[in-house]
């Protein structure tokens, strides 16, 4: 799951860069980059700017979501790495022996 989201994140980043570079600034004419004939373009007279702007906004929102998801995954990995769940505890029973130490006082029964 982590690898899939990472790949989607990288693809979105590349698409956002491409869309931003294709768009014209506010001062430039929108039809200039699509051959000049504003009404004859695929998007209509002013549709290209709006379409690219909306597409950029959608990709940016998806990029934001994938960024947050990757941050949650990274936090989970570091939390799991620093917990003591992976440490195995062994319980040892106290040694029960009927013998006493050689230095212990002798008991008479």
CSV table of N, CA and C in Angstrom, one decimal:
chain,number,residue,atom,x,y,z
A,1,UNK,N,0.8,-1.2,0.0
A,1,UNK,CA,0.0,0.0,0.0
A,1,UNK,C,0.9,1.3,0.0
A,2,UNK,N,1.9,1.2,0.8
A,2,UNK,CA,2.8,2.3,0.9
A,2,UNK,C,3.5,2.6,-0.5
A,3,UNK,N,3.9,1.6,-1.2
A,3,UNK,CA,4.6,1.8,-2.5
A,3,UNK,C,3.6,2.3,-3.5
A,4,UNK,N,2.4,1.9,-3.5
A,4,UNK,CA,1.4,2.4,-4.4
A,4,UNK,C,1.1,3.9,-4.2
A,5,UNK,N,0.9,4.3,-3.0
A,5,UNK,CA,0.7,5.7,-2.7
A,5,UNK,C,1.9,6.5,-3.1
A,6,UNK,N,3.1,6.0,-2.8
A,6,UNK,CA,4.3,6.7,-3.2
A,6,UNK,C,4.4,6.9,-4.7
A,7,UNK,N,4.0,5.9,-5.5
A,7,UNK,CA,4.1,6.0,-6.9
A,7,UNK,C,3.0,7.0,-7.4
A,8,UNK,N,1.8,7.0,-6.8
A,8,UNK,CA,0.8,8.0,-7.2
A,8,UNK,C,1.2,9.4,-6.8
A,9,UNK,N,1.9,9.5,-5.7
A,9,UNK,CA,2.4,10.8,-5.3
A,9,UNK,C,3.4,11.4,-6.3
A,10,UNK,N,4.3,10.6,-6.7
A,10,UNK,CA,5.3,11.0,-7.7
A,10,UNK,C,4.7,11.4,-9.0
A,11,UNK,N,3.8,10.6,-9.5
A,11,UNK,CA,3.1,10.8,-10.7
A,11,UNK,C,2.3,12.2,-10.6
A,12,UNK,N,1.6,12.4,-9.5
A,12,UNK,CA,0.9,13.6,-9.3
A,12,UNK,C,1.8,14.8,-9.3
A,13,UNK,N,3.0,14.7,-8.7
A,13,UNK,CA,4.0,15.8,-8.7
A,13,UNK,C,4.4,16.1,-10.1
A,14,UNK,N,4.7,15.1,-10.9
A,14,UNK,CA,5.1,15.4,-12.3
A,14,UNK,C,4.0,16.0,-13.1
A,15,UNK,N,2.7,15.5,-12.9
A,15,UNK,CA,1.6,16.1,-13.6
A,15,UNK,C,1.4,17.6,-13.2
A,16,UNK,N,1.5,17.9,-12.0
A,16,UNK,CA,1.3,19.3,-11.5
A,16,UNK,C,2.4,20.2,-12.1
A,17,UNK,N,3.6,19.7,-12.2
A,17,UNK,CA,4.7,20.5,-12.8
A,17,UNK,C,4.4,20.7,-14.3
A,18,UNK,N,4.0,19.7,-15.0
A,18,UNK,CA,3.7,19.8,-16.4
A,18,UNK,C,2.5,20.8,-16.6
A,19,UNK,N,1.5,20.7,-15.8
A,19,UNK,CA,0.3,21.6,-16.0
A,19,UNK,C,0.6,23.0,-15.7
A,20,UNK,N,1.5,23.3,-14.7
A,20,UNK,CA,1.8,24.6,-14.4
A,20,UNK,C,2.7,25.2,-15.5
A,21,UNK,N,3.6,24.4,-16.1
A,21,UNK,CA,4.4,24.9,-17.2
A,21,UNK,C,3.6,25.2,-18.4
A,22,UNK,N,2.5,24.4,-18.7
A,22,UNK,CA,1.7,24.6,-19.9
A,22,UNK,C,0.9,25.8,-19.8
A,23,UNK,N,0.4,26.2,-18.6
A,23,UNK,CA,-0.5,27.3,-18.4
A,23,UNK,C,0.2,28.6,-18.7
A,24,UNK,N,-0.6,29.5,-19.3
A,24,UNK,CA,-0.1,30.9,-19.5
A,24,UNK,C,-0.3,31.7,-18.3
A,25,UNK,N,0.4,32.8,-18.2
A,25,UNK,CA,0.2,33.7,-17.1
A,25,UNK,C,-1.1,34.5,-17.3
A,26,UNK,N,-1.5,35.3,-16.3
A,26,UNK,CA,-2.7,36.0,-16.4
A,26,UNK,C,-2.6,37.1,-17.5
A,27,UNK,N,-1.5,37.7,-17.7
A,27,UNK,CA,-1.3,38.7,-18.7
A,27,UNK,C,-1.3,38.2,-20.2
A,28,UNK,N,-1.0,37.0,-20.4
A,28,UNK,CA,-0.9,36.4,-21.7
A,28,UNK,C,-2.2,36.0,-22.2
A,29,UNK,N,-2.4,35.9,-23.5
A,29,UNK,CA,-3.6,35.5,-24.1
A,29,UNK,C,-3.7,33.9,-24.0
A,30,UNK,N,-4.8,33.4,-23.6
A,30,UNK,CA,-5.0,32.0,-23.4
A,30,UNK,C,-5.0,31.2,-24.7
A,31,UNK,N,-5.4,31.9,-25.8
A,31,UNK,CA,-5.5,31.2,-27.1
A,31,UNK,C,-4.2,31.1,-27.8
A,32,UNK,N,-3.2,31.8,-27.4
A,32,UNK,CA,-1.9,31.8,-28.0
A,32,UNK,C,-1.2,30.5,-28.0
A,33,UNK,N,-1.4,29.8,-26.9
A,33,UNK,CA,-0.7,28.5,-26.8
A,33,UNK,C,-1.4,27.4,-27.5
A,34,UNK,N,-2.6,27.6,-27.9
A,34,UNK,CA,-3.4,26.6,-28.6
A,34,UNK,C,-3.7,26.9,-30.0
A,35,UNK,N,-2.8,27.7,-30.6
A,35,UNK,CA,-2.9,28.0,-32.1
A,35,UNK,C,-3.7,29.2,-32.4
A,36,UNK,N,-4.1,30.0,-31.5
A,36,UNK,CA,-4.7,31.3,-31.8
A,36,UNK,C,-6.2,31.3,-32.0
A,37,UNK,N,-6.8,30.4,-32.7
A,37,UNK,CA,-8.3,30.4,-32.9
A,37,UNK,C,-9.0,30.1,-31.6
A,38,UNK,N,-9.5,31.0,-30.8
A,38,UNK,CA,-10.0,30.8,-29.5
A,38,UNK,C,-11.3,30.0,-29.6
A,39,UNK,N,-12.2,30.2,-30.5
A,39,UNK,CA,-13.5,29.5,-30.6
A,39,UNK,C,-13.3,28.1,-31.2
A,40,UNK,N,-12.2,28.0,-32.0
A,40,UNK,CA,-12.0,26.7,-32.7
A,40,UNK,C,-11.3,25.7,-31.9
A,41,UNK,N,-10.8,26.0,-30.7
A,41,UNK,CA,-10.1,25.0,-29.9
A,41,UNK,C,-11.0,24.0,-29.3
A,42,UNK,N,-10.4,23.0,-28.8
A,42,UNK,CA,-11.2,21.9,-28.2
A,42,UNK,C,-12.0,22.3,-27.0
A,43,UNK,N,-11.4,23.3,-26.2
A,43,UNK,CA,-12.0,23.7,-24.9
A,43,UNK,C,-12.9,24.9,-25.1
A,44,UNK,N,-13.0,25.5,-26.2
A,44,UNK,CA,-13.8,26.7,-26.4
A,44,UNK,C,-13.0,27.9,-26.3
A,45,UNK,N,-13.7,29.1,-26.2
A,45,UNK,CA,-13.0,30.4,-26.2
A,45,UNK,C,-12.2,30.6,-24.9
A,46,UNK,N,-12.8,30.3,-23.8
A,46,UNK,CA,-12.0,30.5,-22.5
A,46,UNK,C,-12.0,29.3,-21.7
A,47,UNK,N,-12.3,28.2,-22.3
A,47,UNK,CA,-12.4,26.9,-21.6
A,47,UNK,C,-11.0,26.3,-21.2
A,48,UNK,N,-10.0,26.6,-22.0
A,48,UNK,CA,-8.7,26.0,-21.8
A,48,UNK,C,-8.1,26.4,-20.5
A,49,UNK,N,-8.2,27.7,-20.2
A,49,UNK,CA,-7.7,28.2,-18.9
A,49,UNK,C,-8.5,27.7,-17.8
A,50,UNK,N,-9.8,27.6,-17.9
A,50,UNK,CA,-10.6,27.1,-16.7
A,50,UNK,C,-10.3,25.6,-16.6
A,51,UNK,N,-10.2,24.9,-17.7
A,51,UNK,CA,-10.0,23.4,-17.6
A,51,UNK,C,-8.7,23.1,-16.9
A,52,UNK,N,-7.6,23.8,-17.4
A,52,UNK,CA,-6.3,23.5,-16.8
A,52,UNK,C,-6.2,24.0,-15.4
A,53,UNK,N,-6.9,25.1,-15.1
A,53,UNK,CA,-6.9,25.6,-13.7
A,53,UNK,C,-7.6,24.6,-12.8
A,54,UNK,N,-8.7,24.1,-13.2
A,54,UNK,CA,-9.4,23.1,-12.4
A,54,UNK,C,-8.7,21.8,-12.3
A,55,UNK,N,-8.1,21.3,-13.4
A,55,UNK,CA,-7.3,20.1,-13.3
A,55,UNK,C,-6.1,20.2,-12.4
A,56,UNK,N,-5.4,21.4,-12.4
A,56,UNK,CA,-4.3,21.7,-11.5
A,56,UNK,C,-4.8,21.7,-10.1
A,57,UNK,N,-6.0,22.2,-9.8
A,57,UNK,CA,-6.5,22.3,-8.4
A,57,UNK,C,-6.8,20.8,-8.0
A,58,UNK,N,-7.4,20.0,-8.8
A,58,UNK,CA,-7.7,18.6,-8.5
A,58,UNK,C,-6.5,17.9,-8.2
A,59,UNK,N,-5.5,18.0,-9.0
A,59,UNK,CA,-4.2,17.3,-8.8
A,59,UNK,C,-3.5,17.7,-7.6
A,60,UNK,N,-3.6,19.0,-7.3
A,60,UNK,CA,-3.0,19.6,-6.1
A,60,UNK,C,-3.7,19.0,-4.8
A,61,UNK,N,-5.0,18.9,-4.9
A,61,UNK,CA,-5.7,18.4,-3.7
A,61,UNK,C,-5.4,16.9,-3.5
A,62,UNK,N,-5.3,16.1,-4.6
A,62,UNK,CA,-4.9,14.7,-4.5
A,62,UNK,C,-3.4,14.6,-4.0
A,63,UNK,N,-2.6,15.5,-4.4
A,63,UNK,CA,-1.2,15.5,-4.0
A,63,UNK,C,-1.1,15.8,-2.5
A,64,UNK,N,-2.0,16.7,-2.0
A,64,UNK,CA,-2.0,17.0,-0.6
A,64,UNK,C,-2.5,15.8,0.2
A,65,UNK,N,-3.5,15.1,-0.3
A,65,UNK,CA,-4.0,13.9,0.4
A,65,UNK,C,-2.9,12.8,0.4
A,66,UNK,N,-2.3,12.6,-0.7
A,66,UNK,CA,-1.2,11.5,-0.7
A,66,UNK,C,0.0,11.9,0.3
A,67,UNK,N,0.2,13.2,0.4
A,67,UNK,CA,1.3,13.7,1.3
A,67,UNK,C,0.9,13.4,2.7
A,68,UNK,N,-0.3,13.7,3.1
A,68,UNK,CA,-0.8,13.4,4.4
A,68,UNK,C,-0.8,11.9,4.7
A,69,UNK,N,-1.2,11.1,3.7
A,69,UNK,CA,-1.2,9.6,3.9
A,69,UNK,C,0.2,9.1,4.1
A,70,UNK,N,1.2,9.6,3.3
A,70,UNK,CA,2.5,9.1,3.4
A,70,UNK,C,3.1,9.5,4.8
A,71,UNK,N,2.7,10.7,5.3
A,71,UNK,CA,3.2,11.2,6.6
A,71,UNK,C,2.6,10.3,7.7
A,72,UNK,N,1.4,9.8,7.6
A,72,UNK,CA,0.8,8.9,8.6
A,72,UNK,C,1.5,7.6,8.5
A,73,UNK,N,1.8,7.1,7.3
A,73,UNK,CA,2.6,5.8,7.2
A,73,UNK,C,3.9,5.9,7.9
A,74,UNK,N,4.6,7.0,7.6
A,74,UNK,CA,6.0,7.2,8.2
A,74,UNK,C,5.9,7.3,9.7
A,75,UNK,N,4.9,8.0,10.2
A,75,UNK,CA,4.8,8.1,11.7
A,75,UNK,C,4.5,6.7,12.3
A,76,UNK,N,3.7,5.9,11.6
A,76,UNK,CA,3.4,4.6,12.1
A,76,UNK,C,4.7,3.7,12.1
A,77,UNK,N,5.5,3.8,11.1
A,77,UNK,CA,6.7,3.1,11.0
A,77,UNK,C,7.7,3.4,12.1
A,78,UNK,N,7.8,4.7,12.4
A,78,UNK,CA,8.8,5.2,13.4
A,78,UNK,C,8.2,4.8,14.8
A,79,UNK,N,6.9,4.9,15.0
A,79,UNK,CA,6.4,4.5,16.3
A,79,UNK,C,6.6,3.0,16.5
A,80,UNK,N,6.4,2.2,15.5
A,80,UNK,CA,6.6,0.8,15.7
A,80,UNK,C,8.0,0.4,15.9
A,81,UNK,N,8.9,1.2,15.4
A,81,UNK,CA,10.4,0.9,15.5
A,81,UNK,C,10.9,1.2,16.9
A,82,UNK,N,10.2,2.2,17.6
A,82,UNK,CA,10.7,2.6,18.9
A,82,UNK,C,9.9,2.0,20.1
A,83,UNK,N,9.0,1.1,19.8
A,83,UNK,CA,8.2,0.5,20.9
A,83,UNK,C,8.9,-0.8,21.4
A,84,UNK,N,8.5,-1.3,22.5
A,84,UNK,CA,9.2,-2.5,23.0
A,84,UNK,C,8.4,-3.7,22.7
A,85,UNK,N,7.5,-3.6,21.7
A,85,UNK,CA,6.8,-4.8,21.3
A,85,UNK,C,7.7,-5.9,20.7
A,86,UNK,N,8.7,-5.5,20.1
A,86,UNK,CA,9.6,-6.5,19.4
A,86,UNK,C,10.5,-7.1,20.4
A,87,UNK,N,10.7,-6.6,21.6
A,87,UNK,CA,11.6,-7.2,22.6
A,87,UNK,C,10.9,-8.4,23.2
A,88,UNK,N,11.5,-9.5,23.2
A,88,UNK,CA,10.9,-10.7,23.8
A,88,UNK,C,11.3,-10.8,25.3
A,89,UNK,N,10.3,-11.0,26.1
A,89,UNK,CA,10.6,-11.1,27.5
A,89,UNK,C,10.6,-12.6,27.9
A,90,UNK,N,11.6,-13.0,28.7
A,90,UNK,CA,11.6,-14.4,29.2
A,90,UNK,C,11.4,-14.4,30.7
A,91,UNK,N,10.5,-15.2,31.1
A,91,UNK,CA,10.3,-15.3,32.5
A,91,UNK,C,11.1,-16.4,33.1
A,92,UNK,N,11.8,-16.1,34.2
A,92,UNK,CA,12.6,-17.1,34.8
A,92,UNK,C,12.0,-17.4,36.2
A,93,UNK,N,11.8,-18.6,36.5
A,93,UNK,CA,11.3,-19.0,37.8
A,93,UNK,C,12.5,-19.0,38.8
A,94,UNK,N,12.2,-18.6,40.0
A,94,UNK,CA,13.3,-18.7,41.0
A,94,UNK,C,13.7,-20.1,41.3
A,95,UNK,N,15.0,-20.2,41.4
A,95,UNK,CA,15.5,-21.6,41.7
A,95,UNK,C,15.0,-22.1,43.0
A,96,UNK,N,14.4,-23.3,43.0
A,96,UNK,CA,14.0,-23.9,44.2
A,96,UNK,C,14.8,-25.1,44.5
A,97,UNK,N,15.6,-25.0,45.5
A,97,UNK,CA,16.5,-26.1,45.8
A,97,UNK,C,16.3,-26.5,47.2
A,98,UNK,N,16.4,-27.7,47.5
A,98,UNK,CA,16.3,-28.2,48.9
A,98,UNK,C,17.7,-28.1,49.6
A,99,UNK,N,18.7,-28.0,48.8
A,99,UNK,CA,20.0,-27.9,49.4
A,99,UNK,C,20.3,-26.5,49.9
A,100,UNK,N,21.0,-26.4,50.9
A,100,UNK,CA,21.4,-25.1,51.5
A,100,UNK,C,22.8,-24.8,51.2
A,101,UNK,N,23.2,-23.6,51.4
A,101,UNK,CA,24.6,-23.2,51.2
A,101,UNK,C,25.4,-23.9,52.3
A,102,UNK,N,26.7,-24.1,52.0
A,102,UNK,CA,27.6,-24.7,52.9
A,102,UNK,C,27.9,-23.8,54.1
A,103,UNK,N,27.6,-22.5,53.9
A,103,UNK,CA,27.8,-21.5,55.0
A,103,UNK,C,26.6,-21.4,55.9
A,104,UNK,N,25.5,-21.9,55.4
A,104,UNK,CA,24.2,-21.7,56.2
A,104,UNK,C,24.3,-22.6,57.5
A,105,UNK,N,23.7,-22.1,58.5
A,105,UNK,CA,23.7,-22.8,59.8
A,105,UNK,C,22.9,-24.1,59.6
A,106,UNK,N,23.4,-25.1,60.3
A,106,UNK,CA,22.7,-26.4,60.2
A,106,UNK,C,21.5,-26.4,61.1
A,107,UNK,N,20.4,-27.0,60.6
A,107,UNK,CA,19.2,-27.1,61.4
A,107,UNK,C,19.1,-28.5,61.9
A,108,UNK,N,18.7,-28.6,63.1
A,108,UNK,CA,18.5,-30.0,63.6
A,108,UNK,C,17.0,-30.2,63.7
A,109,UNK,N,16.7,-31.4,63.4
A,109,UNK,CA,15.3,-31.8,63.4
A,109,UNK,C,15.0,-32.7,64.4
